[in-house]
């Protein structure tokens, strides 16, 4: 999408790869919304670290980063032995896979690359296959988001207020976003509506990233505190919820998404408000039997006990100065699960690249579309 805070307006992808230099290029999401900058990772360890420390975050974006990081790791291998190469790429896979456990996209992306590599008969040909497959993953991610936009946009009507949680926008993908795709498409079509962005404590991706994205694209929006959605729903001021997901179980239709999603889904059900989840195919987990088996990332307690922000620039300097402030009682500890599971019965439908499906029909419908492709 275009970034307008720079001089002029320029198109950026959240994640890209310079195959000549073997460098992954990322928008540094830790600096947003106060500073727009890119960072480069020069080996797969650095790429895994960028996923882990959330320089890059969001299911599709870490999927593409893992895909490029995997190709990067493969490329750095300098020997002709296929046996040693396999040992090496397994290490690359494990390093990238464990960077963040809940989103399934990184593992899906890398498994897909590994499957394709089997047709290569030399290290060099497998390295080339890995590279092409990583680019393909990134292209598919964009194409899926475009299609999600086309299928989801008809849900949005003039005068609506939509609620979204966390950031499933273009910063969470290579481009466009999943939850934001219908929003961007409807906006292009000239529909008039507004978006409420849940603040999404503790890391505030809604207030920081979704609000920044929507502002860049000129979409009317308001940041609301995490506790305010029930109030607005009760007063008839929210007509639809669209979120993304980090993992959706094909077998049950349950969805793992940013902590707080489950409670918004309960509220939506209580108020009879449609609750949609937008996902590309890489977010589908075909194996896991039930939501309780999904690994939930436990994050640092400091994220809950403290808040991060930036001091406004003084008149003499333009720089926002990053600050961490302790909020909670100094002797208290916190619990900080990063994600929760929304049961299928609370989800009205999944907006996918192939259409909108109920949780019950999701797995079979996607299989049907894939088999006729
Ligand atoms: O911890 P994050 O920021 O990587 O969490 C991911 C998210 O932003 C959300 O859970 C999002 O809705 C799904 S990612 C498309």
XYZ file of C-alpha atoms in Angstrom, residues 1-370:
370
model
C 0.000 0.000 0.000
C 1.062 3.590 -0.312
C 2.825 5.375 2.500
C 1.931 9.031 2.433
C 3.883 10.310 5.397
C 7.038 10.338 3.315
C 7.637 13.056 0.767
C 5.087 12.199 -1.873
C 3.391 8.842 -1.791
C 5.281 5.610 -2.311
C 4.240 1.983 -2.530
C 5.800 -0.423 -0.051
C 5.559 -4.103 0.680
C 5.822 -5.072 4.338
C 8.327 -7.800 3.458
C 10.583 -8.189 0.414
C 13.742 -10.007 -0.565
C 16.915 -9.002 -2.373
C 18.058 -12.349 -3.731
C 21.333 -10.982 -5.151
C 22.473 -9.774 -1.739
C 20.561 -12.515 0.126
C 18.899 -9.882 2.314
C 15.346 -9.766 3.691
C 13.912 -6.252 3.805
C 11.237 -5.400 6.378
C 9.226 -2.369 7.364
C 10.326 -1.808 10.951
C 6.974 -2.043 12.743
C 8.559 -1.354 16.116
C 9.167 2.244 15.043
C 5.646 2.935 13.811
C 3.635 5.123 13.923
C 6.246 7.750 14.717
C 8.920 6.735 12.269
C 8.712 4.895 8.948
C 11.888 2.953 8.255
C 13.137 -0.277 6.698
C 15.491 -2.839 8.224
C 17.548 -5.516 6.511
C 18.383 -8.942 7.869
C 21.476 -10.519 6.414
C 21.145 -14.126 7.631
C 18.377 -16.470 8.736
C 19.232 -16.011 12.430
C 18.639 -12.271 12.104
C 15.457 -12.944 10.136
C 14.166 -15.244 12.898
C 15.090 -12.609 15.500
C 13.104 -9.966 13.575
C 10.051 -12.265 13.707
C 10.565 -12.972 17.380
C 11.062 -9.386 18.511
C 8.118 -8.261 16.343
C 10.062 -5.976 14.020
C 7.746 -7.802 11.616
C 4.484 -9.271 12.912
C 1.097 -10.432 11.693
C 0.409 -13.929 10.348
C 0.884 -13.364 6.600
C 3.863 -11.056 7.053
C 5.720 -13.505 9.284
C 4.752 -16.255 6.817
C 6.432 -14.376 3.972
C 9.378 -13.432 6.206
C 9.864 -17.090 7.150
C 9.587 -18.073 3.457
C 12.260 -15.566 2.448
C 14.306 -16.385 5.566
C 14.193 -20.050 4.572
C 15.350 -19.262 1.018
C 18.008 -16.987 2.525
C 19.227 -19.791 4.792
C 19.263 -22.261 1.876
C 21.194 -19.805 -0.310
C 23.900 -19.373 2.294
C 24.828 -23.076 2.122
C 28.107 -23.595 0.245
C 28.644 -27.273 -0.501
C 27.441 -29.860 -3.021
C 26.368 -32.531 -0.537
C 22.587 -32.993 -0.573
C 22.842 -34.824 2.739
C 24.592 -31.925 4.473
C 22.233 -29.510 2.778
C 19.219 -31.309 4.247
C 20.736 -31.081 7.734
C 21.312 -27.376 7.154
C 17.808 -26.524 5.894
C 16.248 -28.467 8.776
C 18.142 -26.165 11.154
C 16.918 -23.136 9.178
C 13.330 -24.449 9.334
C 13.458 -25.055 13.098
C 15.019 -21.681 13.863
C 12.358 -19.802 11.898
C 9.444 -22.020 13.005
C 10.042 -21.520 16.699
C 10.317 -17.721 16.486
C 6.546 -17.387 17.072
C 4.405 -20.434 17.822
C 0.740 -19.469 17.350
C 0.498 -18.310 13.734
C 0.606 -21.275 11.373
C 1.553 -19.301 8.254
C 5.366 -19.510 8.718
C 5.285 -23.294 9.059
C 2.803 -23.692 6.191
C 4.961 -21.456 3.990
C 8.182 -23.351 4.719
C 6.585 -26.830 4.435
C 5.261 -25.855 1.039
C 8.749 -24.791 -0.062
C 10.275 -28.030 1.264
C 7.703 -30.085 -0.682
C 8.640 -28.307 -3.889
C 12.379 -28.700 -3.210
C 12.001 -32.499 -3.432
C 11.956 -32.266 -7.229
C 15.473 -30.758 -7.258
C 18.344 -33.194 -7.786
C 21.246 -30.974 -6.713
C 21.872 -28.436 -3.957
C 21.905 -25.663 -6.523
C 18.567 -26.671 -8.055
C 16.962 -27.021 -4.608
C 18.242 -23.582 -3.637
C 16.715 -22.150 -6.806
C 13.402 -23.919 -6.134
C 13.365 -22.559 -2.560
C 13.894 -19.045 -3.846
C 11.145 -19.277 -6.465
C 8.721 -20.859 -3.986
C 9.371 -18.098 -1.438
C 8.576 -15.428 -4.039
C 5.490 -17.424 -4.988
C 4.312 -17.444 -1.364
C 4.622 -13.653 -1.201
C 2.765 -13.231 -4.511
C 0.004 -15.601 -3.402
C -0.320 -13.702 -0.134
C -1.031 -10.507 -2.092
C -3.389 -12.247 -4.533
C -5.318 -13.839 -1.656
C -5.768 -10.471 0.034
C -7.019 -8.919 -3.228
C -9.581 -11.738 -3.554
C -10.618 -11.391 0.110
C -11.295 -7.719 -0.647
C -13.519 -8.601 -3.596
C -15.532 -11.176 -1.651
C -15.780 -9.111 1.533
C -16.559 -5.681 0.163
C -20.278 -6.414 -0.565
C -20.749 -6.926 3.193
C -19.954 -3.265 3.771
C -22.812 -0.800 3.300
C -22.954 2.993 3.372
C -23.290 4.359 6.889
C -21.862 1.313 8.678
C -19.406 1.297 11.536
C -17.104 -1.737 11.527
C -15.049 -2.941 14.429
C -11.639 -4.540 13.968
C -9.211 -5.928 16.516
C -5.414 -5.797 16.530
C -3.836 -5.349 13.097
C -4.748 -7.630 10.232
C -3.954 -4.891 7.750
C -1.277 -4.601 5.094
C 1.408 -4.469 7.785
C 0.329 -7.966 8.837
C 0.708 -9.273 5.259
C 2.906 -8.553 2.271
C 0.326 -6.005 1.139
C -3.362 -5.009 1.503
C -4.187 -7.117 4.580
C -6.950 -9.615 5.325
C -9.428 -7.844 7.636
C -8.649 -4.551 5.919
C -9.010 -5.920 2.361
C -12.833 -5.551 2.262
C -12.410 -2.124 3.892
C -9.916 -0.901 1.271
C -11.986 -2.330 -1.588
C -15.241 -0.806 -0.294
C -13.466 2.533 0.185
C -12.205 2.429 -3.428
C -15.759 1.701 -4.549
C -16.819 4.972 -2.928
C -18.735 3.560 0.030
C -18.944 5.747 3.100
C -18.365 4.036 6.412
C -16.106 4.233 9.423
C -13.903 1.823 11.317
C -13.454 1.456 15.068
C -9.975 0.139 15.882
C -9.712 -1.674 19.189
C -6.654 -0.301 20.934
C -5.510 -3.942 21.529
C -3.505 -3.821 24.713
C -0.924 -4.828 25.696
C 1.034 -4.028 22.508
C -1.633 -1.717 21.086
C -1.409 -2.878 17.465
C -4.856 -1.366 16.825
C -3.969 2.093 18.095
C -0.482 2.043 16.614
C -0.656 0.088 13.369
C -4.264 -0.210 12.174
C -4.966 3.446 12.947
C -1.757 4.453 11.132
C -2.656 2.343 8.081
C -6.208 3.662 7.885
C -4.941 7.222 8.248
C -2.470 6.614 5.393
C -5.322 5.390 3.187
C -7.691 8.208 4.212
C -10.298 5.942 5.836
C -12.441 7.504 8.591
C -11.684 5.740 11.863
C -11.582 6.076 15.623
C -9.422 4.239 18.134
C -11.512 2.833 20.969
C -10.293 1.341 24.230
C -10.492 -2.424 24.492
C -13.284 -2.151 27.008
C -15.532 0.118 24.932
C -16.834 -2.272 22.251
C -19.680 -3.623 24.419
C -20.902 -0.119 25.092
C -20.946 0.813 21.418
C -22.605 -2.461 20.436
C -25.310 -1.986 23.073
C -26.070 1.456 21.639
C -26.340 0.126 18.088
C -23.177 1.912 17.004
C -21.324 -1.106 15.557
C -22.896 -3.065 12.681
C -20.198 -5.615 11.864
C -16.907 -7.012 13.159
C -14.067 -8.123 10.869
C -10.818 -9.487 12.286
C -7.951 -11.550 10.948
C -6.631 -14.794 12.412
C -3.293 -16.398 13.128
C -4.547 -19.960 12.728
C -7.914 -21.421 11.718
C -8.631 -25.102 12.233
C -10.104 -26.726 9.130
C -11.417 -29.587 11.293
C -13.452 -27.453 13.732
C -13.706 -23.900 12.383
C -12.082 -22.484 15.541
C -9.835 -19.450 15.130
C -6.782 -18.285 17.087
C -6.370 -14.533 16.982
C -4.986 -11.706 19.111
C -5.977 -11.834 22.763
C -9.361 -10.149 23.189
C -10.859 -11.465 19.954
C -12.875 -14.135 21.788
C -14.540 -11.607 24.096
C -15.444 -9.393 21.111
C -17.025 -12.404 19.418
C -19.101 -13.145 22.534
C -20.253 -9.530 22.628
C -21.113 -9.597 18.924
C -23.169 -12.790 19.355
C -25.053 -11.281 22.304
C -25.929 -8.230 20.218
C -26.669 -10.168 17.001
C -23.860 -8.447 15.153
C -22.156 -10.416 12.338
C -18.626 -11.476 13.213
C -16.359 -12.248 10.235
C -12.778 -13.469 10.105
C -10.750 -12.807 6.949
C -7.950 -15.255 6.080
C -5.675 -16.274 3.228
C -5.156 -20.021 2.668
C -1.822 -20.014 4.519
C -3.681 -19.408 7.797
C -5.530 -22.720 7.604
C -4.254 -25.509 9.834
C -5.401 -28.792 8.300
C -4.037 -31.098 10.998
C -4.783 -29.840 14.504
C -7.840 -31.535 16.024
C -9.110 -28.833 18.393
C -8.538 -25.284 19.534
C -7.210 -26.348 22.920
C -4.236 -27.940 21.105
C -3.124 -24.647 19.522
C 0.053 -23.349 21.189
C -0.657 -19.953 22.747
C 2.346 -17.665 22.882
C 3.106 -16.469 26.429
C 4.687 -13.058 26.182
C 6.797 -10.956 28.535
C 4.873 -9.664 31.557
C 6.406 -6.235 31.002
C 4.021 -5.709 28.070
C 1.115 -5.716 30.548
C 2.833 -3.999 33.466
C 4.170 -1.162 31.344
C 3.195 0.896 28.308
C 5.325 2.117 25.455
C 4.892 5.410 23.723
C 6.809 8.395 22.497
C 7.275 11.831 23.901
C 5.988 14.472 21.497
C 8.759 16.341 19.681
C 9.795 19.683 21.117
C 9.673 22.689 18.817
C 13.410 22.401 18.177
C 13.431 18.709 17.206
C 11.150 16.634 14.984
C 12.000 13.372 16.700
C 9.528 11.475 18.846
C 11.452 10.025 21.775
C 10.421 6.431 22.593
C 9.458 5.879 26.226
C 8.509 2.952 28.408
C 6.414 3.760 31.456
C 5.529 1.488 34.345
C 1.746 1.454 34.871
C 1.099 -1.404 37.295
C 1.905 -1.589 40.977
C 5.677 -2.072 41.233
C 5.570 -5.363 43.188
C 2.897 -7.025 41.009
C 3.436 -9.607 38.296
C 1.317 -10.199 35.194
C 0.080 -12.926 32.874
C 0.295 -12.208 29.174
C -1.178 -14.756 26.736
C -0.779 -13.325 23.233
C -3.783 -15.022 21.608
C -7.139 -16.616 22.369
C -9.393 -19.083 20.589
C -12.785 -18.096 19.211
C -15.200 -21.054 18.981
C -16.830 -21.785 15.634
C -20.368 -21.008 16.845
C -19.434 -17.347 17.387
C -18.094 -16.870 13.852
C -20.594 -15.814 11.178
C -18.231 -16.618 8.335
C -14.674 -16.747 7.050
C -13.893 -14.349 4.228
C -11.429 -16.313 2.100
C -9.887 -15.872 -1.360
C -12.560 -18.276 -2.699
C -15.623 -16.746 -1.040
C -17.323 -16.506 2.338
C -17.871 -19.800 4.165
C -19.361 -20.792 7.488
C -16.971 -22.449 9.976
C -18.652 -25.800 9.265
C -18.169 -25.667 5.514
C -14.739 -23.968 5.457
C -12.473 -27.034 5.157
C -14.531 -28.838 2.524
C -15.178 -25.758 0.419
C -11.487 -24.827 0.325
C -10.573 -28.416 -0.592
C -13.158 -28.354 -3.395
C -11.778 -25.114 -4.815
C -8.190 -26.347 -4.579
